[in-house]
Coordinates of C-alpha atoms and ligand atoms in Angstrom, one line a residue:
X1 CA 63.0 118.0 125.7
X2 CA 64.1 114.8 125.9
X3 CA 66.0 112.2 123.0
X4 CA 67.2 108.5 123.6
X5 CA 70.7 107.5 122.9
X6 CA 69.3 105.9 120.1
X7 CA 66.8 108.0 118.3
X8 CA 67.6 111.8 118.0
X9 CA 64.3 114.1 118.9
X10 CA 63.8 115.7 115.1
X11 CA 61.3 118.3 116.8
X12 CA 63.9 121.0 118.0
X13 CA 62.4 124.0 118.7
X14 CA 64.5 125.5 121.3
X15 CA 68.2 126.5 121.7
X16 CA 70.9 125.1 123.5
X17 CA 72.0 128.1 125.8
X18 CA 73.9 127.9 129.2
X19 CA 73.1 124.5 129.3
X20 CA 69.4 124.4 128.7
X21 CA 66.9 124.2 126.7
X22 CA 65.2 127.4 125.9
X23 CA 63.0 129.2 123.6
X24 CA 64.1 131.5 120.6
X25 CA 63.0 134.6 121.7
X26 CA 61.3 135.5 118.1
X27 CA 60.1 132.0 118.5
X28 CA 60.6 130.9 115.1
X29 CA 61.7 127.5 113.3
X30 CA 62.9 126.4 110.5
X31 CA 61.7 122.8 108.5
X32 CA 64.4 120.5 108.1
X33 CA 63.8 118.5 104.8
X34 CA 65.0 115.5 103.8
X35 CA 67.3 115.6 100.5
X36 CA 65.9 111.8 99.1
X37 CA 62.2 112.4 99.6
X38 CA 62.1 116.3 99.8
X39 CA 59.8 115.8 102.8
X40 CA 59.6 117.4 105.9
X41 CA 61.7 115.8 108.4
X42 CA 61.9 117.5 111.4
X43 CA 62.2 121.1 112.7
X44 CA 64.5 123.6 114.4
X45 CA 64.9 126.6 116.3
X46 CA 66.1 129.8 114.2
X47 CA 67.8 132.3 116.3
X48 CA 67.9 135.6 116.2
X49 CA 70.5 138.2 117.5
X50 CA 69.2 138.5 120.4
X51 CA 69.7 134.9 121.3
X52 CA 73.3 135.1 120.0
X53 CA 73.3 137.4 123.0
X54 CA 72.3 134.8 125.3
X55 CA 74.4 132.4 124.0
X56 CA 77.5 134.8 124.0
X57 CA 76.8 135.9 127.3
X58 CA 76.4 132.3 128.6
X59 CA 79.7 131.2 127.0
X60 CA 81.3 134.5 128.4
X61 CA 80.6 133.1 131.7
X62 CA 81.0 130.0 131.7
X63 CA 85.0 130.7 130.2
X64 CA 86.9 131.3 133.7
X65 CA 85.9 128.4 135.2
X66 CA 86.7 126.3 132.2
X67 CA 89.7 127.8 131.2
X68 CA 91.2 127.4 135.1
X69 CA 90.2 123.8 134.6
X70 CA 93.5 121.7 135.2
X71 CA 94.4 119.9 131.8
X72 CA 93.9 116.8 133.2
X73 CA 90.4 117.7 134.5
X74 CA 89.3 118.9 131.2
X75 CA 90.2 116.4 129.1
X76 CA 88.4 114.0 131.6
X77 CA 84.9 115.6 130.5
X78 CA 85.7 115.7 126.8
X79 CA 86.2 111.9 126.9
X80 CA 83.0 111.8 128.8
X81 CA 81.7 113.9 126.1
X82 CA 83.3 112.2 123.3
X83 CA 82.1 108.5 124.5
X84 CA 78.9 110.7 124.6
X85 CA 78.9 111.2 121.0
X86 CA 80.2 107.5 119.9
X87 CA 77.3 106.4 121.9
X88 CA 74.7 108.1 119.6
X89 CA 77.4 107.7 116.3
X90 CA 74.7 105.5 114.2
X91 CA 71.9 107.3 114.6
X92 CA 73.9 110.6 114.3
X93 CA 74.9 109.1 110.6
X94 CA 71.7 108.3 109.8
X95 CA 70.3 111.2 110.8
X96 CA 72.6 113.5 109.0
X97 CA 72.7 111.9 106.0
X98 CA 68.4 112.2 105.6
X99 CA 69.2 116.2 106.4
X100 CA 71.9 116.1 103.4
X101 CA 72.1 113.3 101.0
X102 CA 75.5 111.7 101.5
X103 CA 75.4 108.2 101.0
X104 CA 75.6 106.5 104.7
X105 CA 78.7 104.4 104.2
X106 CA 80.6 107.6 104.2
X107 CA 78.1 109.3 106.9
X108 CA 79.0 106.6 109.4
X109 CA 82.5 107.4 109.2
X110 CA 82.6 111.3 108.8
X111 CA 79.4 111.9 110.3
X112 CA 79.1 108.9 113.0
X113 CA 82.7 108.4 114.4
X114 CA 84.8 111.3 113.3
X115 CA 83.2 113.5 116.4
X116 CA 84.2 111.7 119.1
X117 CA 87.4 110.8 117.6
X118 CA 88.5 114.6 117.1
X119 CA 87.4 114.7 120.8
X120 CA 89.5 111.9 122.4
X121 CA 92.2 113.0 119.8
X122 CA 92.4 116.9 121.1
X123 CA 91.6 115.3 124.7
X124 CA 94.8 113.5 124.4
X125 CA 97.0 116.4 122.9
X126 CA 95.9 118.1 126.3
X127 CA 97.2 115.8 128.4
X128 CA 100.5 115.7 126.5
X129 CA 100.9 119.2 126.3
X130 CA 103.4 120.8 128.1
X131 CA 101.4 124.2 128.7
X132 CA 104.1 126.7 129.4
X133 CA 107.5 126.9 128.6
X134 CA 110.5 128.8 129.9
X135 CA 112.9 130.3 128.2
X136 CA 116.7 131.2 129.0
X137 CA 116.6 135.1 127.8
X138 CA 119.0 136.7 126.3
X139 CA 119.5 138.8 129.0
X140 CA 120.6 135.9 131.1
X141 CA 117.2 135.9 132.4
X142 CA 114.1 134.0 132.0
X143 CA 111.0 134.2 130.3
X144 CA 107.9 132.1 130.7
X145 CA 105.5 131.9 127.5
X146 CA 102.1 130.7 128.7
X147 CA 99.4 129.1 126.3
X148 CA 96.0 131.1 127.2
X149 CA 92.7 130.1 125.5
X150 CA 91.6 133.2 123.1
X151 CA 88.0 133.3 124.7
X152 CA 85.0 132.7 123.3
X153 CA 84.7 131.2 119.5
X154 CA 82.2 131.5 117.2
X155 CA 82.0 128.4 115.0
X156 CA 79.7 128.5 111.7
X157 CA 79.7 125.8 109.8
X158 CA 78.2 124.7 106.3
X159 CA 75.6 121.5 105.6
X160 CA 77.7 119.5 103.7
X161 CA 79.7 117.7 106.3
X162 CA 77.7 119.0 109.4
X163 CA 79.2 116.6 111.9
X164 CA 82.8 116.9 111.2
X165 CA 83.1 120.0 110.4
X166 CA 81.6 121.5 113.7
X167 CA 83.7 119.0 115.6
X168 CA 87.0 120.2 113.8
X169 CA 86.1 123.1 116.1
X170 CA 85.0 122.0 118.9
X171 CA 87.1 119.5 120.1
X172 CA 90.1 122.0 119.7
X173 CA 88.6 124.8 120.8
X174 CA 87.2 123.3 124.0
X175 CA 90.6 121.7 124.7
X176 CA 92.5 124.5 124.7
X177 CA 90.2 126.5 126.8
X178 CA 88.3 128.1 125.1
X179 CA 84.0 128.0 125.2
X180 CA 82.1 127.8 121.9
X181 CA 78.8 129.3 120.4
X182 CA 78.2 126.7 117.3
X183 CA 75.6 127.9 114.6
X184 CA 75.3 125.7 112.7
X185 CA 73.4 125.7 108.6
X186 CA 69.8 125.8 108.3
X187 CA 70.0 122.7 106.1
X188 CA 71.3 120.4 108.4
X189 CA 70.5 122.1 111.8
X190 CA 69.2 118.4 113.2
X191 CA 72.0 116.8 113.5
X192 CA 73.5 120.1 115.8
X193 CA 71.3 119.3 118.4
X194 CA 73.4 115.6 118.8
X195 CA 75.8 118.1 120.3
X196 CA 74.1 119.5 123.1
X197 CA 72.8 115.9 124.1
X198 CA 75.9 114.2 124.2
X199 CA 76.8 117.7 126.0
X200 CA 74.4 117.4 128.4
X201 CA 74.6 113.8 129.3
X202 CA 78.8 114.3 129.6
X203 CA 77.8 116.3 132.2
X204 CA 80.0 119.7 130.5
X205 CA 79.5 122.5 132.4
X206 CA 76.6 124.7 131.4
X207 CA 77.7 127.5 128.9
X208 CA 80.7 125.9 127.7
X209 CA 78.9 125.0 124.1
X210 CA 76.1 126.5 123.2
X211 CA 74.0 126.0 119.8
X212 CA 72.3 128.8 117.6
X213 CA 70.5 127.3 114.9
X214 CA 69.9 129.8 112.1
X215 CA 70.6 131.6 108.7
X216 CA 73.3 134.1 107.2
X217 CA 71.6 136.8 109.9
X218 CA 72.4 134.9 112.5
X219 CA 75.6 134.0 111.6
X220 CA 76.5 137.6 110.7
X221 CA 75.2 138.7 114.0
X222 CA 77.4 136.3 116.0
X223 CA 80.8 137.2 113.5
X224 CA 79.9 140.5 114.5
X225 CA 78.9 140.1 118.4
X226 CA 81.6 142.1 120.9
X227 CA 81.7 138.9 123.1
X228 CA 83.5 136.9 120.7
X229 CA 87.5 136.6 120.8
X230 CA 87.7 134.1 117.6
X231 CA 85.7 133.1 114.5
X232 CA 86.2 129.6 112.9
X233 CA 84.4 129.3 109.7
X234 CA 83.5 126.9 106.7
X235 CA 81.7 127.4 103.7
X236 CA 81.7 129.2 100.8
X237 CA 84.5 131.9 99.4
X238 CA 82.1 134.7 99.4
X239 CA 80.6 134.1 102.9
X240 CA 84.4 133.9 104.2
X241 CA 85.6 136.8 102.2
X242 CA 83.1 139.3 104.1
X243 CA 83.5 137.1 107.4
X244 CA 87.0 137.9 107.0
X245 CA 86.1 141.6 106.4
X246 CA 84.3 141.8 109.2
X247 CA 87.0 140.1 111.8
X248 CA 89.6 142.6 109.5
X249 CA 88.0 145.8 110.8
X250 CA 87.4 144.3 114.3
X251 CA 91.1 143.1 114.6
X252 CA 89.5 139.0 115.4
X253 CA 91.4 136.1 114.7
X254 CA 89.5 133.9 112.4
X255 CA 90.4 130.7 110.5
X256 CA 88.3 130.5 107.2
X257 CA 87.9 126.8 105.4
X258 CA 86.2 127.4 101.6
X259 CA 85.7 126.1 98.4
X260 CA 87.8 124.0 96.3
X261 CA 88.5 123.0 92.9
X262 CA 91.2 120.5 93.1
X263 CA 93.1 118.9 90.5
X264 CA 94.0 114.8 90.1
X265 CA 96.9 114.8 88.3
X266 CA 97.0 111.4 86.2
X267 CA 100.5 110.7 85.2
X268 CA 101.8 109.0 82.4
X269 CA 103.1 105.9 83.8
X270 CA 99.9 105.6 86.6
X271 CA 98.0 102.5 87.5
X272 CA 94.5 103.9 85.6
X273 CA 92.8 100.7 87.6
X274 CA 94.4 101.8 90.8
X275 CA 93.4 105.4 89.9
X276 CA 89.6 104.3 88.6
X277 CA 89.1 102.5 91.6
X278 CA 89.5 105.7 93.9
X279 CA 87.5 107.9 91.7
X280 CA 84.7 107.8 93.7
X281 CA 85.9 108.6 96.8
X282 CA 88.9 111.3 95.3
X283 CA 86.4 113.3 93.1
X284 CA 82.4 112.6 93.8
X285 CA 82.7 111.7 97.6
X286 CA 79.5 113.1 99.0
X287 CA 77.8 113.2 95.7
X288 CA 80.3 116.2 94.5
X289 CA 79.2 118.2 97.5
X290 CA 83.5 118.2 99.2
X291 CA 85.0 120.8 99.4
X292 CA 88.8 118.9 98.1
X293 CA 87.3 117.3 96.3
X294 CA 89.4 116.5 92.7
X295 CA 87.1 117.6 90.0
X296 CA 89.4 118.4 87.6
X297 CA 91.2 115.4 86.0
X298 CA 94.2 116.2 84.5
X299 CA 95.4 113.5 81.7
X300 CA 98.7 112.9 79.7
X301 CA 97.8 113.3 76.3
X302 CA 99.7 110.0 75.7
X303 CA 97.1 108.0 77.5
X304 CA 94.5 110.9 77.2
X305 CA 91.8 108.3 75.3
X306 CA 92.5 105.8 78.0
X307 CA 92.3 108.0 80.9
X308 CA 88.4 109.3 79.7
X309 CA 87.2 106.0 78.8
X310 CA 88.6 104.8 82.1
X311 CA 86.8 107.7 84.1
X312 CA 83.1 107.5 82.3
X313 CA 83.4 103.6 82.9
X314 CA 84.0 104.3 86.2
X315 CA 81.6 107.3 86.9
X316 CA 78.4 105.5 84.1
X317 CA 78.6 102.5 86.4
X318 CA 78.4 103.9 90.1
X319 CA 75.4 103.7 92.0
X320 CA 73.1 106.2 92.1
X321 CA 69.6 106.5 95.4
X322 CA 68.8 106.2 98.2
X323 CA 71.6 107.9 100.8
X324 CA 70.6 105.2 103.6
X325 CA 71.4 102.0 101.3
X326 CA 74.7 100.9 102.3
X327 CA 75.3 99.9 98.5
X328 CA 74.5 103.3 97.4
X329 CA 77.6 105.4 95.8
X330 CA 75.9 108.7 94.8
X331 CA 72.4 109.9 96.9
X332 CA 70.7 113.5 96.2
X333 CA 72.2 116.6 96.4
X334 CA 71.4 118.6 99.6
X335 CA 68.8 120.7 98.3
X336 CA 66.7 122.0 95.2
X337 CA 68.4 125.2 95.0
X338 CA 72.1 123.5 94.8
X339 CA 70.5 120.7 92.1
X340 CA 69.4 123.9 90.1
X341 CA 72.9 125.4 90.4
X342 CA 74.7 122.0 89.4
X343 CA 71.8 121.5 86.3
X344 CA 73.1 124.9 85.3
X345 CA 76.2 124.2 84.9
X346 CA 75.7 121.0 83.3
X347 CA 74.0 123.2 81.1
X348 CA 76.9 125.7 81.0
X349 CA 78.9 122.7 79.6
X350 CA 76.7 121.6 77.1
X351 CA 76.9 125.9 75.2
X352 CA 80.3 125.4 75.8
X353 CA 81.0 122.6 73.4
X354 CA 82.7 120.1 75.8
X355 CA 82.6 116.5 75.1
X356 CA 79.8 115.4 77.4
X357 CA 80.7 111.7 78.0
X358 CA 78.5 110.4 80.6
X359 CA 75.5 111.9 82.6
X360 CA 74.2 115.3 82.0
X361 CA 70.7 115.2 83.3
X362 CA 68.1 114.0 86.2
X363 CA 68.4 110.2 86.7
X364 CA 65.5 108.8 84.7
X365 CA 64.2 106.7 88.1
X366 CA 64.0 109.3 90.4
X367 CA 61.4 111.5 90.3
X368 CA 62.1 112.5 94.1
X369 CA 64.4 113.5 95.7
X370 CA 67.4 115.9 94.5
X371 CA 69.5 113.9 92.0
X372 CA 71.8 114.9 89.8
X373 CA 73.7 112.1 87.1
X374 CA 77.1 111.7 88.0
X375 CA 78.5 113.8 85.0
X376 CA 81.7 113.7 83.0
X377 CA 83.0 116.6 80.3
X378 CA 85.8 115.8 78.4
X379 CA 87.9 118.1 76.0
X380 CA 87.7 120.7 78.6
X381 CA 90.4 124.0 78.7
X382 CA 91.6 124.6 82.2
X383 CA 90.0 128.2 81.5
X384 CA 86.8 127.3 80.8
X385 CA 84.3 128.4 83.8
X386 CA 83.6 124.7 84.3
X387 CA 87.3 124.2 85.5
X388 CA 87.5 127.5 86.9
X389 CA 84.4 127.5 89.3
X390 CA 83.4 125.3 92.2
X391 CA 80.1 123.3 91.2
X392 CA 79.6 121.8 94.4
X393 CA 78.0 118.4 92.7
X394 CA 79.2 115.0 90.4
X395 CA 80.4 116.9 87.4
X396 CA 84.3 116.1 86.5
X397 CA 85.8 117.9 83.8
X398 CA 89.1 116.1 81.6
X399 CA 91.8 118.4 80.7
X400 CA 95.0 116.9 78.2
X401 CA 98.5 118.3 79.3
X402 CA 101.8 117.5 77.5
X403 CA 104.0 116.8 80.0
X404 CA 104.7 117.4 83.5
X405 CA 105.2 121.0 83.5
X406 CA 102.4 121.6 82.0
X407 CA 100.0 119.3 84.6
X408 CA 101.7 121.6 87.5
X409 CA 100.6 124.6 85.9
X410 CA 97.1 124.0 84.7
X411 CA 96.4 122.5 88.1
X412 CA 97.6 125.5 90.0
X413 CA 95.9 127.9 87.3
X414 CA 93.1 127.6 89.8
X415 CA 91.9 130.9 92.6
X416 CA 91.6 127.7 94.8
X417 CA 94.1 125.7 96.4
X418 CA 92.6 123.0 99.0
X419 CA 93.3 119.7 97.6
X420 CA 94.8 117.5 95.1
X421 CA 96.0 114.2 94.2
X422 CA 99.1 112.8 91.9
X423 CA 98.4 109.4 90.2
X424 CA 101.9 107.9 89.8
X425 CA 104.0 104.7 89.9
X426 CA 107.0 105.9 91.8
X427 CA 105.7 107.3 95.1
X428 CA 108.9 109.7 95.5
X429 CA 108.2 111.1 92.3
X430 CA 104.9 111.7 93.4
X431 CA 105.9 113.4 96.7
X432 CA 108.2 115.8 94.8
X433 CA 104.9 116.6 92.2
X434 CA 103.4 117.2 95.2
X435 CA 105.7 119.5 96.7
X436 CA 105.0 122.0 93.3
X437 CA 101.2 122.2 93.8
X438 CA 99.8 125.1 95.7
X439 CA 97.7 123.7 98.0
X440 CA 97.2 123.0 101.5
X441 CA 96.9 119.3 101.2
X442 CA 97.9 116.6 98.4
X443 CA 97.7 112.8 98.2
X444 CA 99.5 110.4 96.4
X445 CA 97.4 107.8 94.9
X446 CA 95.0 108.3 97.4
X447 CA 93.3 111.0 99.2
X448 CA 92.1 111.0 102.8
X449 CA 92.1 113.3 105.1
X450 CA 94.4 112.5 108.8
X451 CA 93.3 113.5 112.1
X452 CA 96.4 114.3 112.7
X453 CA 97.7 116.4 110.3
X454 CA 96.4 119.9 109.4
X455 CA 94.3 120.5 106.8
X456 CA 93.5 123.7 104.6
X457 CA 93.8 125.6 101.8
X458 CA 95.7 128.5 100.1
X459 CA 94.4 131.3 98.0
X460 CA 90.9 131.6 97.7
X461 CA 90.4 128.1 99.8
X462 CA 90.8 129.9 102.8
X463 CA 93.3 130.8 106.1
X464 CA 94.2 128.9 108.6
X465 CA 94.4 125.1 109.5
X466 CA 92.2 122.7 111.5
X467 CA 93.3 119.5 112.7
X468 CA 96.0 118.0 113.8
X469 CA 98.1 120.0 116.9
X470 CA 98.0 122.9 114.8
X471 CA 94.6 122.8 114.9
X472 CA 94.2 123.7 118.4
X473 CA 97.1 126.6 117.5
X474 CA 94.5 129.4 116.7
X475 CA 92.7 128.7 119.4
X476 CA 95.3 129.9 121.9
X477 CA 97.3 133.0 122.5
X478 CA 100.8 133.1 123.8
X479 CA 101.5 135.3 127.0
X480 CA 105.6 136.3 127.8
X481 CA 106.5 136.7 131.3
X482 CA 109.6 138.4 131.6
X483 CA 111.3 137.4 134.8
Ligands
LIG1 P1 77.8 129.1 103.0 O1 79.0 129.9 103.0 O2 76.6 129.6 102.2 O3 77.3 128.9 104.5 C1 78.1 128.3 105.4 C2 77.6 128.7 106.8 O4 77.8 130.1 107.0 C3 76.2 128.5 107.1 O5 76.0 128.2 108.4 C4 75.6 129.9 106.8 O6 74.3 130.1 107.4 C5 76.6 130.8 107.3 N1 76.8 132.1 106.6 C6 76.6 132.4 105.3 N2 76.9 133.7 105.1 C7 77.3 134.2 106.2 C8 77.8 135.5 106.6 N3 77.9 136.5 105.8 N4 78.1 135.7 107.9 C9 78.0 134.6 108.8 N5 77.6 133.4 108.5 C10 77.2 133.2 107.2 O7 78.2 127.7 102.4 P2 77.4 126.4 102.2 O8 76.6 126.5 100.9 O9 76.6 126.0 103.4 O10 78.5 125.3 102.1 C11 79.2 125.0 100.9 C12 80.5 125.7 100.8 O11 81.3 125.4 101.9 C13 81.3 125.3 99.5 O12 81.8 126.4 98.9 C14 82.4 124.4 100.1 O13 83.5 124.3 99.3 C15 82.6 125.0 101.4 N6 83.3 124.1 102.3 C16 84.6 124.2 102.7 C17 85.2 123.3 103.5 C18 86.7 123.4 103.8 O14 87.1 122.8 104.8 N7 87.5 124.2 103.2 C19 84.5 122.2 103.9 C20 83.2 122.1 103.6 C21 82.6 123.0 102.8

């Protein structure tokens, strides 16, 4: 099978195992569809637990050679491998964004150039790092504590950032070591493949990533496989509760990223045309479908009037279509079954009484294609399931609070704790608001995620960090040698 640099292949039937191409041994595939015009756009192999076999068994093997790789040596063929991926970082964007809807001026950024930048970035840590260390004991002796890779990872990873989120893994986990079995969603299996090409021309050695496209099975079989040392995992709560299970009983370190519900607290003296103009990207970046994303606005009732007129001016006016128009703000959502879910809580809203202030339905000019209306509930209690539940699409709720107290509390009355933002004029006083929400990451008057810091949640958002240097953390073990 062959792809140019240029155009992806979007006929995948195979599997990338031990460095080639080869057949899923049930020989299914699965349609890829695209979220804008619900037609088929390419296809993909589906593998079953016998190919996460192969593909543990390939990365088994291929780990002593990689892992005795001097530093220096490895992080040469991840740089090959990352100006591998830049080289295709366009069409990658393009590509993903057709599997999943996100509008492609943030899919050249997360999905384009965020690969081969996590690459370079945990290329460079390698080259930095001081590997072992020793130690004066105690004892008057010495100890030396060695880094080791922990083996062979198994990375799952969800649709809605497909790109980033698999390289948030890989890149770490190859630097330190380790050798990777990627399976990655059904939904947005495509993209994957860009993986194994860019691997391929890098010239990695064979076995050191493999890809196994494929469903829940297939992912279960892999979390469970005897060959793996490490599971690294996004998606959803209830997949990462029982992957968690699972690595419990079998004693395997696993890092779990889920769902969010993430509060924007709006405080009283805030710039609300500073704070409007981030809305889009703080709260319905990726059409809703982000993880940290804020959907819960949190409004002094002094200004409580201004901040909801501000935030349906805001949201009413964005643009809603086509994911591959640059000027597009809001595309589809990634499939039917998660517009049916976000329609249901619309609906959800509506029984509930809330003040529906903008949205609430099926844009009127798109008959294809999975759109929801970028939707906006005011009046809403902090326990209403609205605010309690992730919806995983553009629906923002408004919640009053009193005073400052109060914003901390109803903004860590959540089971999540992933993101977050405070909306203030004094940056310091920001910082310390900040320091009293439980959650893995906060931004003051802006959110963005940084290479190179971690990021993560608390609570029901999951264990564990990626990025950053302590990203590559979990993906080592330390070794004493007592001399
Ligand atoms: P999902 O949990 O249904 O699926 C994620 C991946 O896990 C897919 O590849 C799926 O095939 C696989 N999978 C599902 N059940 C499994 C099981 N029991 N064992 C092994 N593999 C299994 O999630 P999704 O619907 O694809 O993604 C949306 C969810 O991901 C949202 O809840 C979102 O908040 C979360 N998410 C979290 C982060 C983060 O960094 N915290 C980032 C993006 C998305």
């Amino acid at each position: 099978m062959t792809s140019s640099i240029t155009e992806p292949a979007l006929d995948r039937p195979d599997l990338f195992v031990d460095g080639e191409w080869t057949s899923p041994t049930g020989g299914a595939t699965t349609d890829v569809v695209e979220a804008a015009t619900e037609q088929v756009l390419g296809t993909a192999a589906s593998a079953t637990p016998a190919d996460v076999d192969l593909a543990v068994a390939a990365a088994r093997r291929a780990l002593p050679a990689w892992r005795a790789l001097r530093a220096e040596a490895r992080a040469d063929l991840l740089d090959a491998f990352a100006a591998q991926l830049k080289a295709r970082a366009k069409s990658t964007a393009v590509l993903s964004s057709r599997e999943n809807g996100m509008p492609i001026s943030l899919s050249v950024g997360v999905n384009g150039y965020a690969p081969s930048l996590m690459v370079s970035y945990y290329a460079n840590l390698l080259r930095k790092k001081d590997d072992d260390d020793i130690r004066p004991s105690a004892l008057g002796t010495r100890t030396v504590v060695r880094h080791e890779p922990v083996g062979v990872v198994a990375a799952i990873t969800p649709w809605n950032y497909p790109q980033s989120l698999a390289a948030m893994k890989i890149a770490p986990a190859l630097a330190a070591g380790c050798t990777v079995v990627l399976k990655p969603s059904p939904e947005t299996a495509l993209d994957a493949y860009v993986f194994a090409d860019a691997a391929l021309a890098a010239g990695l050695p064979a076995g050191v990533l493999n890809i196994v496209p494929g469903g829940r099975e297939t992912g279960a079989a892999l979390v469970e496989h005897p060959g793996v040392d490490k599971v690294a995992f996004t998606g959803s709560t209830a997949a990462g509760r029982a992957i968690g299970e699972t690595c419990g009983r079998l004693l395997r370190p696993v890092t779990l990223e889920l769902g969010g519900k993430s509060a924007s607290i709006v405080t009283a003296d805030a710039n609300l045309a500073e704070f409007a103009s981030h809305l889009a990207e703080v709260s319905l970046v990726n059409n809703g479908q982000t993880c940290h994303a804020c959907t819960r606005i949190l409004a002094p009732r002094s200004r409580y009037e201004e901040v909801v007129d501000a935030v349906t001016s805001t949201v009413s006016a964005l643009a809603v279509g086509d994911p591959l128009d640059r000027a597009t703000q809001v595309g589809p959502l990634v499939t039917d079954a998660q517009r049916r879910r976000v329609l249901d809580y619309v609906e959800i809203g509506r029984s509930a009484g809330h003040r529906l202030t903008t949205g609430g339905g099926v844009p009127a000019d798109r008959d294809t294609g999975w759109f929801v209306e970028p939707t906006v509930f005011a009046d809403v209690d902090n326990s209403a399931r609205l605010a309690q539940e992730e919806i995983f699409g553009p629906v923002l709720t408004i919640t009053p609070y009193s005073d400052e107290d109060e914003a901390v509390a109803i903004a860590n009355d959540s089971p999540y704790g992933l993101g977050g933002t405070v909306w203030c004029a004094d940056p310091e006083r920001g910082i310390a608001l900040a320091d009293r929400i439980e959650s893995g990451t906060v931004g003051v008057n802006h959110y963005a995620l940084d290479l190179a810091a971690p990021f993560g949640g608390v609570k029901d958002s999951g264990l564990g960090r990626e990025l950053g240097p302590e990203g590559m953390a979990p993906y080592r073990r330390t070794k004493s040698i007592y001399l």
